[in-house]
Coordinates of C-alpha atoms and ligand atoms in Angstrom, one line a residue:
M7 CA -24.5 -0.8 -24.5
P8 CA -24.8 2.8 -24.0
D9 CA -25.2 4.8 -20.9
E10 CA -28.8 6.2 -19.2
N11 CA -26.8 7.4 -16.5
R12 CA -24.7 9.7 -18.2
T13 CA -26.0 12.5 -21.5
E14 CA -23.8 14.9 -21.4
E15 CA -20.0 14.1 -23.4
L16 CA -16.9 13.4 -21.8
A17 CA -14.0 15.1 -21.2
I18 CA -11.9 13.8 -22.9
M19 CA -13.8 14.1 -26.3
G20 CA -14.6 17.9 -25.8
G21 CA -17.0 17.9 -21.9
T22 CA -16.8 19.6 -19.6
P23 CA -14.7 17.4 -16.5
S24 CA -17.2 16.4 -14.6
F25 CA -15.5 16.5 -11.5
E26 CA -14.1 20.8 -11.0
K27 CA -11.8 19.7 -7.5
I28 CA -9.3 16.7 -8.5
L29 CA -9.9 13.7 -6.6
H30 CA -7.5 11.5 -5.9
V31 CA -6.6 8.7 -4.8
G32 CA -5.3 8.6 -1.2
R33 CA -6.4 11.5 0.3
P34 CA -6.4 11.4 4.4
N35 CA -8.6 10.2 6.6
I36 CA -8.7 12.4 9.3
G37 CA -10.9 11.2 13.0
D38 CA -12.3 13.4 15.4
S39 CA -9.9 16.6 15.2
E40 CA -11.2 18.4 18.3
R41 CA -9.5 16.0 20.1
L42 CA -6.1 16.1 18.3
L43 CA -5.9 19.7 19.4
E44 CA -6.7 18.8 22.4
R45 CA -4.2 15.3 22.5
I46 CA -1.6 18.2 21.5
S47 CA -2.1 20.4 23.4
G48 CA -1.8 18.3 26.4
T49 CA 1.1 17.2 24.7
L50 CA 2.6 21.1 24.3
D51 CA 1.8 21.3 27.8
R52 CA 3.8 18.7 28.9
G53 CA 6.8 19.8 27.5
W54 CA 7.6 15.9 26.4
L55 CA 8.0 16.1 22.9
T56 CA 9.3 12.7 21.9
N57 CA 11.7 10.1 22.7
N58 CA 9.1 7.9 24.2
G59 CA 6.3 10.6 25.4
P60 CA 3.3 9.1 27.2
N61 CA 1.5 8.8 24.3
V62 CA 3.8 6.6 21.8
Q63 CA 3.4 4.2 25.1
E64 CA -0.2 4.7 24.4
F65 CA -0.2 3.9 21.2
E66 CA 2.1 1.2 21.4
R67 CA -0.4 -0.2 23.5
E68 CA -3.4 0.4 21.7
L69 CA -1.5 -1.6 18.9
S70 CA -0.4 -4.2 20.3
K71 CA -3.9 -5.2 21.7
L72 CA -6.0 -4.5 18.9
L73 CA -3.3 -6.4 17.2
G74 CA -3.1 -8.7 19.7
V75 CA 0.5 -8.5 18.8
E76 CA 2.9 -8.8 22.7
H77 CA 5.5 -5.7 21.3
C78 CA 4.1 -3.1 19.1
I79 CA 6.9 0.1 18.4
A80 CA 6.5 2.8 16.6
T81 CA 8.4 4.9 14.3
C82 CA 8.9 7.6 11.8
N83 CA 8.0 5.6 8.8
A84 CA 7.4 2.4 7.7
T85 CA 10.6 2.7 5.5
V86 CA 12.1 2.9 8.7
A87 CA 10.9 0.4 10.6
L88 CA 11.5 -1.7 7.1
E89 CA 15.1 -0.8 7.4
I90 CA 15.5 -1.0 11.7
T91 CA 13.8 -5.3 11.3
I92 CA 16.0 -5.9 8.2
K93 CA 18.4 -4.8 10.5
A94 CA 17.8 -6.7 13.6
T95 CA 16.7 -9.9 12.0
G96 CA 20.4 -9.9 10.7
L97 CA 19.2 -10.3 7.4
T98 CA 21.6 -10.2 4.5
G99 CA 23.2 -11.3 1.2
E100 CA 20.0 -12.0 -1.1
V101 CA 16.1 -11.1 0.6
I102 CA 13.7 -12.0 -1.7
V103 CA 10.7 -9.9 -2.7
P104 CA 8.0 -9.1 -5.2
S105 CA 8.9 -6.4 -7.8
W106 CA 5.0 -5.5 -8.1
T107 CA 5.1 -3.8 -4.6
F108 CA 5.6 0.3 -3.1
I109 CA 9.2 1.0 -4.4
A110 CA 10.5 1.3 -0.3
T111 CA 9.8 -2.4 0.1
A112 CA 13.3 -3.0 -2.6
H113 CA 14.5 0.0 -1.4
A114 CA 15.0 -0.9 2.3
L115 CA 16.5 -3.8 1.5
Q116 CA 19.5 -2.4 -1.1
W117 CA 20.4 0.9 1.2
Q118 CA 21.7 -2.2 2.9
G119 CA 24.1 -3.3 0.7
I120 CA 21.2 -6.3 0.3
T121 CA 19.9 -7.7 -2.8
P122 CA 16.0 -8.2 -3.5
V123 CA 15.4 -10.9 -5.2
F124 CA 12.9 -10.4 -7.4
C125 CA 10.0 -13.2 -7.5
D126 CA 7.1 -13.6 -9.5
V127 CA 3.1 -12.9 -7.6
D128 CA 0.1 -15.3 -8.4
P129 CA -2.2 -13.4 -11.2
V130 CA -5.2 -13.6 -8.9
T131 CA -3.7 -12.8 -5.2
H132 CA -0.8 -10.0 -6.6
N133 CA 0.7 -11.8 -3.7
L134 CA 4.1 -13.6 -3.6
D135 CA 3.4 -16.9 -4.9
P136 CA 5.4 -19.5 -3.5
R137 CA 5.8 -22.0 -5.3
R138 CA 7.7 -19.2 -7.6
V139 CA 9.7 -17.6 -4.2
E140 CA 10.9 -21.6 -4.2
E141 CA 12.8 -21.7 -7.6
M142 CA 14.4 -18.4 -6.3
L143 CA 16.0 -20.0 -3.3
T144 CA 20.3 -20.0 -3.8
P145 CA 23.0 -20.5 -0.7
R146 CA 23.0 -16.8 -0.7
T147 CA 18.9 -16.2 0.3
T148 CA 18.9 -15.6 4.1
G149 CA 14.9 -14.0 4.1
I150 CA 12.0 -13.9 2.6
M151 CA 10.3 -9.8 3.1
G152 CA 6.4 -10.8 1.8
V153 CA 3.7 -7.7 0.9
H154 CA 0.3 -8.2 1.9
L155 CA -0.5 -5.9 -1.1
W156 CA -4.5 -4.2 -1.2
G157 CA -4.4 -5.3 2.4
R158 CA -5.1 -9.3 1.6
P159 CA -2.9 -11.7 3.0
C160 CA 0.4 -13.3 1.2
D161 CA -0.2 -17.0 1.7
I162 CA 1.6 -17.0 4.7
D163 CA 1.8 -20.9 6.0
A164 CA 2.8 -21.7 2.7
L165 CA 6.0 -19.2 2.8
A166 CA 6.2 -20.1 7.0
Y167 CA 6.8 -23.6 5.6
I168 CA 9.4 -22.5 3.0
A169 CA 10.9 -20.0 5.8
R170 CA 10.8 -23.4 8.5
R171 CA 12.0 -25.6 6.1
H172 CA 14.9 -23.5 4.8
N173 CA 15.8 -22.0 8.0
I174 CA 15.4 -18.2 6.7
R175 CA 13.9 -15.0 8.2
L176 CA 10.4 -14.5 7.2
I177 CA 9.2 -10.6 7.6
F178 CA 5.9 -8.5 5.8
D179 CA 5.8 -5.2 4.9
A180 CA 3.0 -4.5 6.0
A181 CA 2.3 -1.2 4.9
H182 CA -1.6 -1.9 3.4
A183 CA -2.6 -4.7 6.4
F184 CA -2.8 -2.5 9.6
D185 CA -6.3 -3.8 10.6
C186 CA -7.0 -6.6 9.0
S187 CA -7.0 -10.4 9.3
Y188 CA -5.6 -14.3 8.3
K189 CA -7.4 -16.9 8.9
G190 CA -8.9 -15.0 11.4
R191 CA -6.3 -14.2 13.6
M192 CA -4.9 -10.3 12.8
I193 CA -2.3 -9.3 10.6
G194 CA 1.2 -8.4 13.0
G195 CA 2.2 -11.6 14.4
F196 CA 2.9 -13.7 11.9
G197 CA 6.8 -14.2 10.0
D198 CA 9.4 -13.2 12.3
A199 CA 8.1 -9.2 12.3
E200 CA 5.3 -7.6 10.4
V201 CA 5.8 -3.3 10.0
F202 CA 3.4 -1.3 9.6
S203 CA 2.8 2.5 7.4
F204 CA 0.5 5.3 8.8
H205 CA 1.6 7.8 6.6
A206 CA -0.8 10.2 5.2
T207 CA -1.8 8.4 2.8
K208 CA -3.2 4.8 4.7
Y209 CA -5.4 3.7 6.6
V210 CA -4.9 4.5 9.9
N211 CA -2.2 7.8 9.5
T212 CA 0.2 9.9 12.0
F213 CA 0.5 12.3 9.5
E214 CA 4.3 10.6 9.0
G215 CA 4.9 7.0 10.7
G216 CA 4.8 3.2 11.1
A217 CA 5.1 0.7 13.9
I218 CA 6.4 -3.4 13.8
A219 CA 5.2 -5.2 15.9
T220 CA 6.7 -8.9 16.7
N221 CA 5.9 -11.9 18.6
D222 CA 9.8 -12.2 19.9
S223 CA 10.7 -10.3 22.6
E224 CA 14.2 -10.7 21.9
L225 CA 14.5 -9.3 18.2
A226 CA 12.0 -6.6 20.2
A227 CA 13.9 -5.2 22.2
R228 CA 17.1 -5.6 19.3
I229 CA 14.3 -3.1 17.5
R230 CA 13.8 -1.0 20.6
L231 CA 17.6 -0.6 20.8
M232 CA 18.0 -0.1 17.1
K233 CA 15.3 2.7 16.4
N234 CA 16.9 5.0 19.4
F235 CA 20.3 5.1 18.5
G236 CA 21.1 2.0 20.1
F237 CA 21.0 4.0 24.0
E238 CA 20.9 1.5 26.6
G239 CA 20.5 4.5 29.3
Y240 CA 22.2 8.0 29.3
D241 CA 25.3 8.1 28.2
E242 CA 25.4 4.2 28.2
V243 CA 24.7 3.2 24.0
S244 CA 25.4 -0.9 22.6
H245 CA 24.3 -1.3 19.4
I246 CA 24.4 0.2 16.1
G247 CA 21.2 2.3 15.9
T248 CA 20.0 5.2 14.2
N249 CA 17.3 7.3 14.6
G250 CA 13.3 6.1 13.4
K251 CA 12.0 8.0 16.7
M252 CA 7.8 8.8 16.4
N253 CA 7.1 11.9 18.3
E254 CA 4.5 13.1 20.5
I255 CA 2.5 14.6 18.4
S256 CA 2.2 12.1 15.5
A257 CA 1.2 9.0 18.5
A258 CA -1.2 12.2 19.3
M259 CA -2.7 11.7 15.0
G260 CA -2.5 8.0 15.7
L261 CA -4.2 8.0 19.0
T262 CA -7.5 9.5 17.0
S263 CA -7.4 7.7 14.6
L264 CA -7.9 4.9 15.6
E265 CA -10.6 5.6 18.1
S266 CA -11.9 6.6 14.6
L267 CA -11.4 3.2 13.1
E268 CA -14.8 1.4 12.8
E269 CA -15.8 4.7 11.1
F270 CA -12.6 4.8 8.8
V271 CA -13.8 0.6 7.9
N272 CA -18.0 1.4 7.1
V273 CA -16.7 4.2 5.1
N274 CA -14.0 2.8 2.6
C275 CA -16.7 -0.8 3.1
R276 CA -19.4 1.3 1.5
N277 CA -17.6 2.8 -0.9
Y278 CA -15.8 -1.3 -2.8
Q279 CA -19.6 -2.5 -2.3
Q280 CA -20.7 0.3 -4.3
Y281 CA -17.6 0.3 -6.9
R282 CA -18.5 -2.9 -7.5
E283 CA -22.8 -3.1 -8.1
E284 CA -22.1 0.1 -10.5
L285 CA -19.3 -1.9 -12.2
D286 CA -21.1 -4.7 -11.8
G287 CA -20.9 -7.0 -15.3
L288 CA -19.0 -4.4 -17.7
P289 CA -16.7 -7.0 -20.6
G290 CA -12.9 -7.4 -19.6
V291 CA -13.2 -4.9 -16.1
R292 CA -12.2 -6.7 -12.1
L293 CA -12.9 -5.6 -9.4
L294 CA -10.2 -7.1 -6.5
P295 CA -12.5 -9.0 -4.1
Y296 CA -12.0 -8.9 -0.6
D297 CA -12.3 -12.1 1.6
E298 CA -15.0 -10.9 3.2
T299 CA -15.0 -13.6 6.0
E300 CA -11.3 -12.0 7.0
M301 CA -10.8 -8.5 8.3
S302 CA -10.3 -6.3 5.8
N303 CA -9.5 -2.3 5.8
Y304 CA -11.4 -1.5 2.7
Q305 CA -8.5 0.8 1.6
Y306 CA -7.8 -0.2 -2.0
V307 CA -10.6 0.3 -5.0
V308 CA -8.5 -1.3 -7.7
L309 CA -9.4 -2.6 -11.5
E310 CA -7.5 -5.3 -13.5
I311 CA -8.5 -4.3 -17.1
D312 CA -8.4 -6.2 -19.9
A313 CA -7.8 -4.2 -23.0
P314 CA -9.1 -6.4 -25.3
A315 CA -12.2 -7.5 -24.3
T316 CA -12.7 -3.7 -22.2
G317 CA -11.4 -2.2 -25.5
L318 CA -9.5 0.5 -23.7
S319 CA -6.8 -0.2 -22.3
R320 CA -5.8 0.6 -18.9
D321 CA -4.0 4.0 -19.9
E322 CA -6.3 5.1 -21.7
L323 CA -8.6 5.2 -19.4
V324 CA -6.3 6.8 -16.4
Q325 CA -6.2 9.4 -19.1
V326 CA -10.4 9.4 -20.1
L327 CA -10.5 9.7 -16.3
W328 CA -7.9 12.5 -15.6
A329 CA -9.9 14.8 -18.3
E330 CA -12.2 14.4 -15.7
N331 CA -10.3 15.1 -13.1
V332 CA -10.3 12.0 -11.4
H333 CA -6.8 11.2 -10.8
A334 CA -6.2 7.5 -10.6
R335 CA -3.3 5.5 -10.1
R336 CA -1.6 2.7 -12.3
Y337 CA -0.1 1.7 -8.2
F338 CA 2.5 -0.1 -8.6
Y339 CA 3.2 0.4 -12.7
P340 CA 5.7 -0.1 -13.4
G341 CA 6.9 -2.4 -11.5
C342 CA 10.5 -2.2 -9.0
H343 CA 12.7 -4.1 -11.1
R344 CA 12.1 -1.8 -13.8
M345 CA 13.1 1.1 -11.4
E346 CA 16.7 2.4 -10.5
P347 CA 18.5 1.1 -9.2
Y348 CA 17.6 -2.3 -10.2
R349 CA 16.4 -1.4 -13.6
S350 CA 20.3 -0.8 -14.3
Y351 CA 21.0 -3.7 -11.1
Y352 CA 18.8 -6.3 -13.1
P353 CA 17.7 -5.6 -16.1
H354 CA 16.5 -8.9 -17.3
A355 CA 14.2 -9.7 -13.7
G356 CA 11.9 -9.2 -16.0
Q357 CA 11.5 -13.0 -17.5
M358 CA 11.4 -14.0 -14.3
L359 CA 8.1 -11.9 -13.4
P360 CA 5.4 -12.1 -16.5
V361 CA 2.7 -12.3 -14.2
T362 CA 3.9 -8.1 -12.9
E363 CA 4.9 -6.9 -16.0
K364 CA 1.3 -8.4 -17.6
L365 CA -0.2 -6.9 -14.0
A366 CA 1.9 -3.8 -14.2
E367 CA -0.1 -2.8 -17.7
R368 CA -3.5 -4.0 -16.1
V369 CA -4.0 -1.8 -12.6
L370 CA -5.3 0.8 -11.8
S371 CA -6.3 2.7 -8.5
L372 CA -9.7 4.3 -7.4
P373 CA -9.8 7.4 -5.2
T374 CA -11.2 6.0 -1.6
G375 CA -11.9 6.5 1.6
M376 CA -13.7 9.5 4.1
A377 CA -12.8 11.8 1.1
V378 CA -14.6 10.1 -1.1
G379 CA -19.0 10.1 -1.4
G380 CA -22.0 7.9 -2.7
E381 CA -22.6 10.4 -5.6
Q382 CA -18.7 10.6 -6.1
I383 CA -18.4 7.0 -7.2
T384 CA -21.9 7.4 -8.9
T385 CA -20.3 10.0 -11.2
I386 CA -16.9 8.4 -11.8
C387 CA -18.2 4.4 -12.7
S388 CA -20.3 6.5 -14.7
I389 CA -17.7 8.0 -16.8
I390 CA -16.0 4.8 -16.3
R391 CA -19.2 2.6 -18.3
T392 CA -19.5 5.4 -21.3
A393 CA -15.6 5.1 -21.5
V394 CA -16.2 1.5 -22.5
S395 CA -19.7 1.8 -24.7
R396 CA -18.1 4.0 -26.3
S397 CA -14.1 2.4 -26.4
Y398 CA -14.7 3.0 -30.3
T399 CA -14.3 6.7 -31.2
I400 CA -12.6 7.3 -27.5
R401 CA -9.4 4.8 -29.0
R402 CA -10.3 7.1 -32.5
R403 CA -9.6 10.6 -30.7
L404 CA -6.7 9.9 -28.1
S405 CA -4.7 8.9 -31.1
E406 CA -5.5 11.5 -32.9
M407 CA -4.6 13.7 -30.2
S408 CA -0.2 15.5 -29.4
P409 CA 0.7 13.1 -26.8
L410 CA 1.1 16.9 -25.3
T411 CA -2.0 17.8 -24.7
T412 CA -2.9 14.5 -23.1
A413 CA -3.5 13.1 -19.7
A414 CA -0.6 10.7 -19.8
T415 CA 2.1 13.4 -19.8
K416 CA 0.8 14.9 -16.8
I417 CA 0.6 11.9 -15.0
R418 CA 4.1 11.6 -16.0
T419 CA 4.7 14.2 -14.0
Q420 CA 3.0 14.5 -11.2
P421 CA 4.8 12.7 -7.7
Ligands
LIG594 C1 3.5 3.2 1.9 C2 4.3 2.1 1.5 C3 6.0 1.9 2.1 C4 6.5 2.9 3.5 O1 6.0 3.7 4.1 P1 6.4 4.9 4.3 O2 5.8 5.0 5.7 O3 5.7 6.2 3.8 O4 8.0 4.7 4.9 C5 6.4 0.6 2.3 N1 5.7 -0.5 1.7 C6 4.7 -0.2 0.6 C7 4.0 -1.5 0.6 C8 3.5 0.5 0.8 O5 2.9 0.8 0.4

């Protein structure tokens, strides 16, 4: 299937790269910078830079309103927020988590001496498979930590049922799922608590930041203490704690981002729909769908590559794209269980994770967000179509190239 849109040679075959500047996955969405500077200027005038300042208080109120959750506690990032939530909910022993997630999900548990028990995911949803969760329960299990991967909610009802029946905790790493819904209710109010990330690469950012959402007032009070060293009053510490506070500049960025939420989601949704149309019908290339009856932030454009049908493996396609300066990412290759320290601690974990291992070989993320425009998406899709139509030649070419000159080398050394 020759591509009519693309007459010039692919860069991997010796042509000029399609893009002069590198296209990244996860370039920040930035709202109205004038508004942001006003807020920062006001913050400097007040001289109240952190410690539950007015921006943080306002940001928390706005989050609560948007999510329909009683308590939202802003934090310095999502990893510390997860750590605090894990401790505040009293998790110990073993906690069931997916391996198919960003490494922070597992680290937040292991950091506190809790064993992350890696559980396989559903091949269609990429989220925890409740049937597998049941199999991983032991007398040491104290909780389940689901991840709403790509902003697509877990099978929350099934997980909640398991948690209730076994009297264990249920918390969610909702780092991807800000402004998304499950059965018409916003993510944030499910389980014992849910944790959002406002890292620069996420849909809404506060440079670095996160938030813990919960409807449990007692838990919220404990979390508030824990994120501020356990301080109850000026000289009174009533709980063990850490420093998980969000600062005022971050909250200013958060408030400004929230004002542009509609624009962010519209751009993401338009990008996603364009990718879907322009990749439609390509053999072996599946674009992960979003449920259009739910709220979604459309933050990730995720492809699954079925190598036998495409004629190219995911890694080969990634090399083609990198040669064009499209830095597609292999999120979340190779899975937490294949990274240290888990690889050494649990060398056989992969035996229980056939779907995760398969996804790790098949999935790639493409650039989207405010920094990516329609013309760029057309070019990216045309590169992919051309690569698939010429898979045989590209394969031969890649096998002739010295491994040192291939893009794979760069992928490995990139942060
Ligand atoms: C980004 C991310 C985190 C960590 O968020 P930070 O705010 O960077 O600490 C945790 N879990 C998942 C799934 C993420 O994508």
